[in-house]
């Protein structure tokens, strides 16, 4: 029951097992034609391919060669949530697939046996390139990965660019600008802000952008309306509650990410504040579910697919010895206006519970 | 600028580029020791490893070998949503990582160049095994994949098991049982059902289970309270609206999946029906966001991580020529009770809009 280790020969050909040569003979083709079908190559007539595949199935063909996998680009995640990861993987796949690379998936946060390092197994697989998707990646892991000599690009939605490694990020600052302008344009003057952790560059960029726009509008950000938290639902819930229970609550809240915004939704729901009637909420990321929450969320889209594809193109360039210029690419963000933002009501109204 | 094709030699060693031998000499170790560090092998003292890594970085070491990747298990998705896929990938990775396999990611739904088939590229990479994650996988694709002789397991959260291929599913029927019993135990007697498409076996299993429990309780399912739709938010919204606008609406709605349940949330929100005060809602899947919607959702958990891990263990067994018995494994589901279900109010009350 112990599964294969990859070095093991995949079983010797047993008696009565069919070979490529036999299939070729039965199909009236040459063995290389059968191999082409087995390996997904093109240039074979459809009927021939169908006939060969039918014979392979009928005779229960099984491979016996030792596996010789194709080269791969590995996407290594560390502490990144599912709802962001799939877009990145799909983008990487689209960029590398026509070049014959496999896309590998690694979760460096998963536990490893004692004495090994998380990145060891990744290196042992000797990928052609590595895309390290970082939210709380450790400097020590970067060092190990870069020392390996394997081309690496950091895809970095949240952290600080490490200047010795080419990296891809999103335009957080301009995303913060467009979100804040949207609220000002709707007429909001009392805007609350919930940020991500201040040691994340992306969180700083979004806050700085918001502050800049408000300053330019002559409405400096009120420190009493700013809260800092982790990029978690729970933090949005607690900090949203704090803001909504202020004697003079904000008419709109800009959130550090969509999860915080969902937390604010829940805080508002519990207190009986309707969105967007009494409160406008803006998220950041445009994760899938923002379309499906009640009401659908206005948010700033981070293009995870494009970020993955960009990182993949960079790593392929590095793999053939090309320099990557510029070494830091920021992919554009975009405000997506849905139903969680509206003009503020004329005068702030205290939360109501079922009053007619 | 055209990225590498994998067959290409990764550039000849340029002048002044550092070799493994040079690094070994500088570090006072043998070249194999340097290779061990480069390839993430164990058995090297921490200080030695650190010294070698520092030298590799300092001298800007770059690999020149042609890539020789390790064998992989490829997870091929077709039409499955992101929020389900990551759990599966993580489960596969956990099961294969200690055996030295890479985990590959393939989206067979992605467009391919004319004349090629979606599965061709996957086969061309010659993985050791394939896990085909199916929601609307095509029979034609199965035939091609199985004809290739590469060990394959179908991970099948929604469809019908194909009996010639080992498969992993979830216990949909018992999930439907526990969800229905939960509503009966709360006191609901007028239960609406929104199902998935009736050509999906999972949707049938869940409906059959519900019907069976209600029959056993002497409360046969009222056909007027049953609706069929796709596993989409929009269908939950529309069908939920239909049920809530009935002259005598149900006090609880069992949904085919979590997305439909989110649609019912939105239908209830628009009409002004509070969950769970006036309406209990049960989802199916336990996707990540059910914890974060308002109110947190009662749902039936499909264990995607465990399903991925189970499929991976099966494919590794097949890869060493072992038979897989049983050829169909159903992983248990589990009711997760959160805040979207409660006892019904004593008498059905028409939707209220702000009435005190």
mmCIF file of C-alpha atoms in Angstrom, chain A residues 1-6 10 14 37-42 49-50 53 56-57 61-63 65 67-72 74 80-83 85-86 89-90 93 97-107 110-111 113 116-117 120-121 123-126 128 140 143-144 146-150 233 259 262 266 269 274-275 288-289 291-296 316-322 354-356, chain B residues 1-6 10 14 37-42 49-50 53 56-57 61-63 65 67-72 74 80-83 85-86 89-90 93 97-107 110-111 113 116-117 120-121 123-126 128 140 143-144 146-150 233 259 262 266 269 274-275 288-289 291-296 316-322 354-356:
data_model
loop_
_atom_site.group_PDB
_atom_site.id
_atom_site.type_symbol
_atom_site.label_atom_id
_atom_site.label_comp_id
_atom_site.label_asym_id
_atom_site.label_seq_id
_atom_site.Cartn_x
_atom_site.Cartn_y
_atom_site.Cartn_z
ATOM 1 C CA UNK A 1 0.000 0.000 0.000
ATOM 2 C CA UNK A 2 2.946 2.355 0.299
ATOM 3 C CA UNK A 3 2.720 4.563 -2.768
ATOM 4 C CA UNK A 4 5.458 4.865 -5.325
ATOM 5 C CA UNK A 5 8.546 6.877 -4.859
ATOM 6 C CA UNK A 6 9.307 8.492 -8.169
ATOM 7 C CA UNK A 10 6.844 1.558 -12.611
ATOM 8 C CA UNK A 14 3.770 -8.357 -17.024
ATOM 9 C CA UNK A 37 -1.203 9.474 -29.673
ATOM 10 C CA UNK A 38 0.027 8.449 -26.235
ATOM 11 C CA UNK A 39 1.914 11.681 -25.836
ATOM 12 C CA UNK A 40 -0.756 14.013 -27.127
ATOM 13 C CA UNK A 41 1.149 15.087 -30.218
ATOM 14 C CA UNK A 42 -0.589 16.555 -33.240
ATOM 15 C CA UNK A 49 -6.243 8.620 -33.562
ATOM 16 C CA UNK A 50 -9.685 7.337 -32.619
ATOM 17 C CA UNK A 53 -7.234 5.134 -28.722
ATOM 18 C CA UNK A 56 -5.365 1.158 -26.309
ATOM 19 C CA UNK A 57 -8.464 1.151 -24.133
ATOM 20 C CA UNK A 61 -2.565 -0.469 -22.308
ATOM 21 C CA UNK A 62 -0.423 0.701 -19.397
ATOM 22 C CA UNK A 63 2.799 2.672 -19.582
ATOM 23 C CA UNK A 65 8.528 3.736 -18.985
ATOM 24 C CA UNK A 67 8.387 8.828 -15.796
ATOM 25 C CA UNK A 68 10.267 11.592 -17.548
ATOM 26 C CA UNK A 69 8.274 14.665 -16.751
ATOM 27 C CA UNK A 70 8.401 17.893 -18.667
ATOM 28 C CA UNK A 71 9.944 21.011 -17.161
ATOM 29 C CA UNK A 72 7.777 23.068 -14.898
ATOM 30 C CA UNK A 74 6.368 26.113 -9.805
ATOM 31 C CA UNK A 80 -2.107 33.300 0.699
ATOM 32 C CA UNK A 81 -5.798 32.589 0.759
ATOM 33 C CA UNK A 82 -7.566 30.328 -1.691
ATOM 34 C CA UNK A 83 -9.768 33.007 -3.139
ATOM 35 C CA UNK A 85 -4.632 31.848 -5.485
ATOM 36 C CA UNK A 86 -6.718 30.344 -8.262
ATOM 37 C CA UNK A 89 -2.584 29.846 -11.062
ATOM 38 C CA UNK A 90 -4.833 30.251 -14.067
ATOM 39 C CA UNK A 93 -0.935 28.416 -16.750
ATOM 40 C CA UNK A 97 1.114 26.328 -21.509
ATOM 41 C CA UNK A 98 2.037 26.961 -25.120
ATOM 42 C CA UNK A 99 5.684 26.566 -24.220
ATOM 43 C CA UNK A 100 5.159 23.044 -22.947
ATOM 44 C CA UNK A 101 5.738 23.744 -19.288
ATOM 45 C CA UNK A 102 3.783 22.187 -16.491
ATOM 46 C CA UNK A 103 2.495 24.487 -13.761
ATOM 47 C CA UNK A 104 3.382 23.220 -10.316
ATOM 48 C CA UNK A 105 1.564 24.086 -7.120
ATOM 49 C CA UNK A 106 3.352 24.284 -3.773
ATOM 50 C CA UNK A 107 2.077 25.407 -0.405
ATOM 51 C CA UNK A 110 2.207 23.268 4.901
ATOM 52 C CA UNK A 111 4.017 21.440 7.697
ATOM 53 C CA UNK A 113 9.086 16.842 8.556
ATOM 54 C CA UNK A 116 13.790 19.892 6.589
ATOM 55 C CA UNK A 117 13.045 23.325 5.303
ATOM 56 C CA UNK A 120 13.813 22.037 0.192
ATOM 57 C CA UNK A 121 11.256 19.854 -1.469
ATOM 58 C CA UNK A 123 14.203 22.794 -4.930
ATOM 59 C CA UNK A 124 14.561 19.026 -5.024
ATOM 60 C CA UNK A 125 12.033 18.948 -7.832
ATOM 61 C CA UNK A 126 14.303 21.275 -9.848
ATOM 62 C CA UNK A 128 12.765 25.605 -14.487
ATOM 63 C CA UNK A 140 15.204 33.272 4.914
ATOM 64 C CA UNK A 143 17.617 33.539 0.381
ATOM 65 C CA UNK A 144 17.433 29.805 -0.009
ATOM 66 C CA UNK A 146 17.598 32.654 -4.830
ATOM 67 C CA UNK A 147 20.792 30.852 -3.850
ATOM 68 C CA UNK A 148 19.564 27.829 -5.774
ATOM 69 C CA UNK A 149 20.173 29.600 -9.057
ATOM 70 C CA UNK A 150 16.664 28.788 -10.275
ATOM 71 C CA UNK A 233 -13.311 39.168 8.292
ATOM 72 C CA UNK A 259 -12.807 40.308 3.759
ATOM 73 C CA UNK A 262 -17.581 41.599 4.506
ATOM 74 C CA UNK A 266 -21.921 41.908 9.148
ATOM 75 C CA UNK A 269 -26.368 43.956 9.621
ATOM 76 C CA UNK A 274 -28.654 49.143 5.780
ATOM 77 C CA UNK A 275 -26.049 49.193 3.002
ATOM 78 C CA UNK A 288 -15.259 36.135 -6.486
ATOM 79 C CA UNK A 289 -17.848 36.385 -3.766
ATOM 80 C CA UNK A 291 -20.600 39.696 -6.666
ATOM 81 C CA UNK A 292 -22.766 37.488 -4.496
ATOM 82 C CA UNK A 293 -22.909 39.215 -1.155
ATOM 83 C CA UNK A 294 -25.857 41.333 -0.126
ATOM 84 C CA UNK A 295 -25.648 43.870 -1.603
ATOM 85 C CA UNK A 296 -23.082 43.143 -4.323
ATOM 86 C CA UNK A 316 10.414 32.298 -18.717
ATOM 87 C CA UNK A 317 12.564 35.191 -19.899
ATOM 88 C CA UNK A 318 14.927 34.656 -16.990
ATOM 89 C CA UNK A 319 15.052 30.956 -17.814
ATOM 90 C CA UNK A 320 16.579 31.671 -21.219
ATOM 91 C CA UNK A 321 19.052 34.103 -19.753
ATOM 92 C CA UNK A 322 17.291 37.312 -20.729
ATOM 93 C CA UNK A 354 -37.649 48.259 12.221
ATOM 94 C CA UNK A 355 -39.017 51.755 12.744
ATOM 95 C CA UNK A 356 -41.601 52.583 10.046
ATOM 96 C CA UNK B 1 11.497 38.290 -26.052
ATOM 97 C CA UNK B 2 9.987 34.975 -26.993
ATOM 98 C CA UNK B 3 10.181 32.871 -23.863
ATOM 99 C CA UNK B 4 11.976 29.584 -23.684
ATOM 100 C CA UNK B 5 10.651 26.422 -25.116
ATOM 101 C CA UNK B 6 11.624 23.668 -22.738
ATOM 102 C CA UNK B 10 19.191 27.154 -21.191
ATOM 103 C CA UNK B 14 28.991 32.721 -20.351
ATOM 104 C CA UNK B 37 22.411 22.590 -1.416
ATOM 105 C CA UNK B 38 21.260 23.553 -4.900
ATOM 106 C CA UNK B 39 18.848 20.664 -4.989
ATOM 107 C CA UNK B 40 17.437 21.034 -1.503
ATOM 108 C CA UNK B 41 18.854 17.762 -0.193
ATOM 109 C CA UNK B 42 19.313 17.144 3.505
ATOM 110 C CA UNK B 49 24.677 25.287 3.961
ATOM 111 C CA UNK B 50 24.508 28.943 4.934
ATOM 112 C CA UNK B 53 24.157 29.750 -0.100
ATOM 113 C CA UNK B 56 25.980 31.261 -4.501
ATOM 114 C CA UNK B 57 24.128 34.517 -4.039
ATOM 115 C CA UNK B 61 25.219 31.545 -9.591
ATOM 116 C CA UNK B 62 22.849 30.500 -12.374
ATOM 117 C CA UNK B 63 21.966 26.984 -13.416
ATOM 118 C CA UNK B 65 21.778 22.287 -16.918
ATOM 119 C CA UNK B 67 15.896 21.123 -16.860
ATOM 120 C CA UNK B 68 15.171 17.593 -15.704
ATOM 121 C CA UNK B 69 12.031 17.947 -13.734
ATOM 122 C CA UNK B 70 10.750 15.472 -11.208
ATOM 123 C CA UNK B 71 7.676 13.366 -11.919
ATOM 124 C CA UNK B 72 4.341 14.915 -11.270
ATOM 125 C CA UNK B 74 -1.372 16.549 -12.598
ATOM 126 C CA UNK B 80 -14.875 23.697 -11.521
ATOM 127 C CA UNK B 81 -14.986 26.896 -9.576
ATOM 128 C CA UNK B 82 -12.051 28.399 -7.747
ATOM 129 C CA UNK B 83 -13.608 28.153 -4.330
ATOM 130 C CA UNK B 85 -10.375 23.862 -6.407
ATOM 131 C CA UNK B 86 -7.864 25.091 -3.853
ATOM 132 C CA UNK B 89 -5.033 21.038 -4.719
ATOM 133 C CA UNK B 90 -3.889 21.351 -1.132
ATOM 134 C CA UNK B 93 -0.146 18.202 -2.459
ATOM 135 C CA UNK B 97 4.747 15.726 -1.362
ATOM 136 C CA UNK B 98 6.663 13.248 0.758
ATOM 137 C CA UNK B 99 7.026 11.006 -2.252
ATOM 138 C CA UNK B 100 8.871 13.661 -4.215
ATOM 139 C CA UNK B 101 6.164 14.359 -6.755
ATOM 140 C CA UNK B 102 5.324 17.762 -8.076
ATOM 141 C CA UNK B 103 1.656 18.718 -8.189
ATOM 142 C CA UNK B 104 0.657 20.070 -11.569
ATOM 143 C CA UNK B 105 -2.284 22.325 -12.256
ATOM 144 C CA UNK B 106 -4.196 22.220 -15.540
ATOM 145 C CA UNK B 107 -7.364 23.991 -16.572
ATOM 146 C CA UNK B 110 -8.975 27.105 -21.080
ATOM 147 C CA UNK B 111 -8.980 27.765 -24.821
ATOM 148 C CA UNK B 113 -5.117 26.521 -30.397
ATOM 149 C CA UNK B 116 -5.474 20.614 -30.739
ATOM 150 C CA UNK B 117 -7.440 18.971 -28.006
ATOM 151 C CA UNK B 120 -3.166 16.923 -25.578
ATOM 152 C CA UNK B 121 -0.886 19.284 -23.782
ATOM 153 C CA UNK B 123 -0.505 14.170 -22.077
ATOM 154 C CA UNK B 124 2.495 15.738 -23.772
ATOM 155 C CA UNK B 125 3.875 16.557 -20.344
ATOM 156 C CA UNK B 126 3.706 12.854 -19.453
ATOM 157 C CA UNK B 128 2.992 9.995 -13.617
ATOM 158 C CA UNK B 140 -14.462 12.201 -25.064
ATOM 159 C CA UNK B 143 -11.467 8.362 -23.407
ATOM 160 C CA UNK B 144 -8.401 10.203 -24.545
ATOM 161 C CA UNK B 146 -7.564 6.717 -20.261
ATOM 162 C CA UNK B 147 -6.260 5.576 -23.635
ATOM 163 C CA UNK B 148 -2.947 7.230 -22.816
ATOM 164 C CA UNK B 149 -2.206 4.539 -20.241
ATOM 165 C CA UNK B 150 -1.387 7.132 -17.606
ATOM 166 C CA UNK B 233 -26.048 32.431 -7.450
ATOM 167 C CA UNK B 259 -24.037 29.636 -4.227
ATOM 168 C CA UNK B 262 -26.320 32.971 -1.272
ATOM 169 C CA UNK B 266 -30.161 38.027 -1.621
ATOM 170 C CA UNK B 269 -32.794 40.603 1.622
ATOM 171 C CA UNK B 274 -34.827 38.255 7.732
ATOM 172 C CA UNK B 275 -32.710 35.095 8.018
ATOM 173 C CA UNK B 288 -14.938 29.451 2.539
ATOM 174 C CA UNK B 289 -17.255 32.411 2.385
ATOM 175 C CA UNK B 291 -18.483 31.716 7.381
ATOM 176 C CA UNK B 292 -18.490 35.343 6.343
ATOM 177 C CA UNK B 293 -21.905 35.964 4.882
ATOM 178 C CA UNK B 294 -24.699 37.612 6.848
ATOM 179 C CA UNK B 295 -25.714 35.572 8.748
ATOM 180 C CA UNK B 296 -23.014 32.851 8.706
ATOM 181 C CA UNK B 316 0.066 6.764 -6.583
ATOM 182 C CA UNK B 317 -1.069 3.193 -5.958
ATOM 183 C CA UNK B 318 -2.039 2.826 -9.601
ATOM 184 C CA UNK B 319 1.336 4.234 -10.618
ATOM 185 C CA UNK B 320 3.134 1.326 -8.974
ATOM 186 C CA UNK B 321 0.771 -1.176 -10.512
ATOM 187 C CA UNK B 322 -1.378 -1.829 -7.455
ATOM 188 C CA UNK B 354 -39.775 48.134 8.459
ATOM 189 C CA UNK B 355 -42.967 47.523 10.401
ATOM 190 C CA UNK B 356 -42.366 47.897 14.149
#
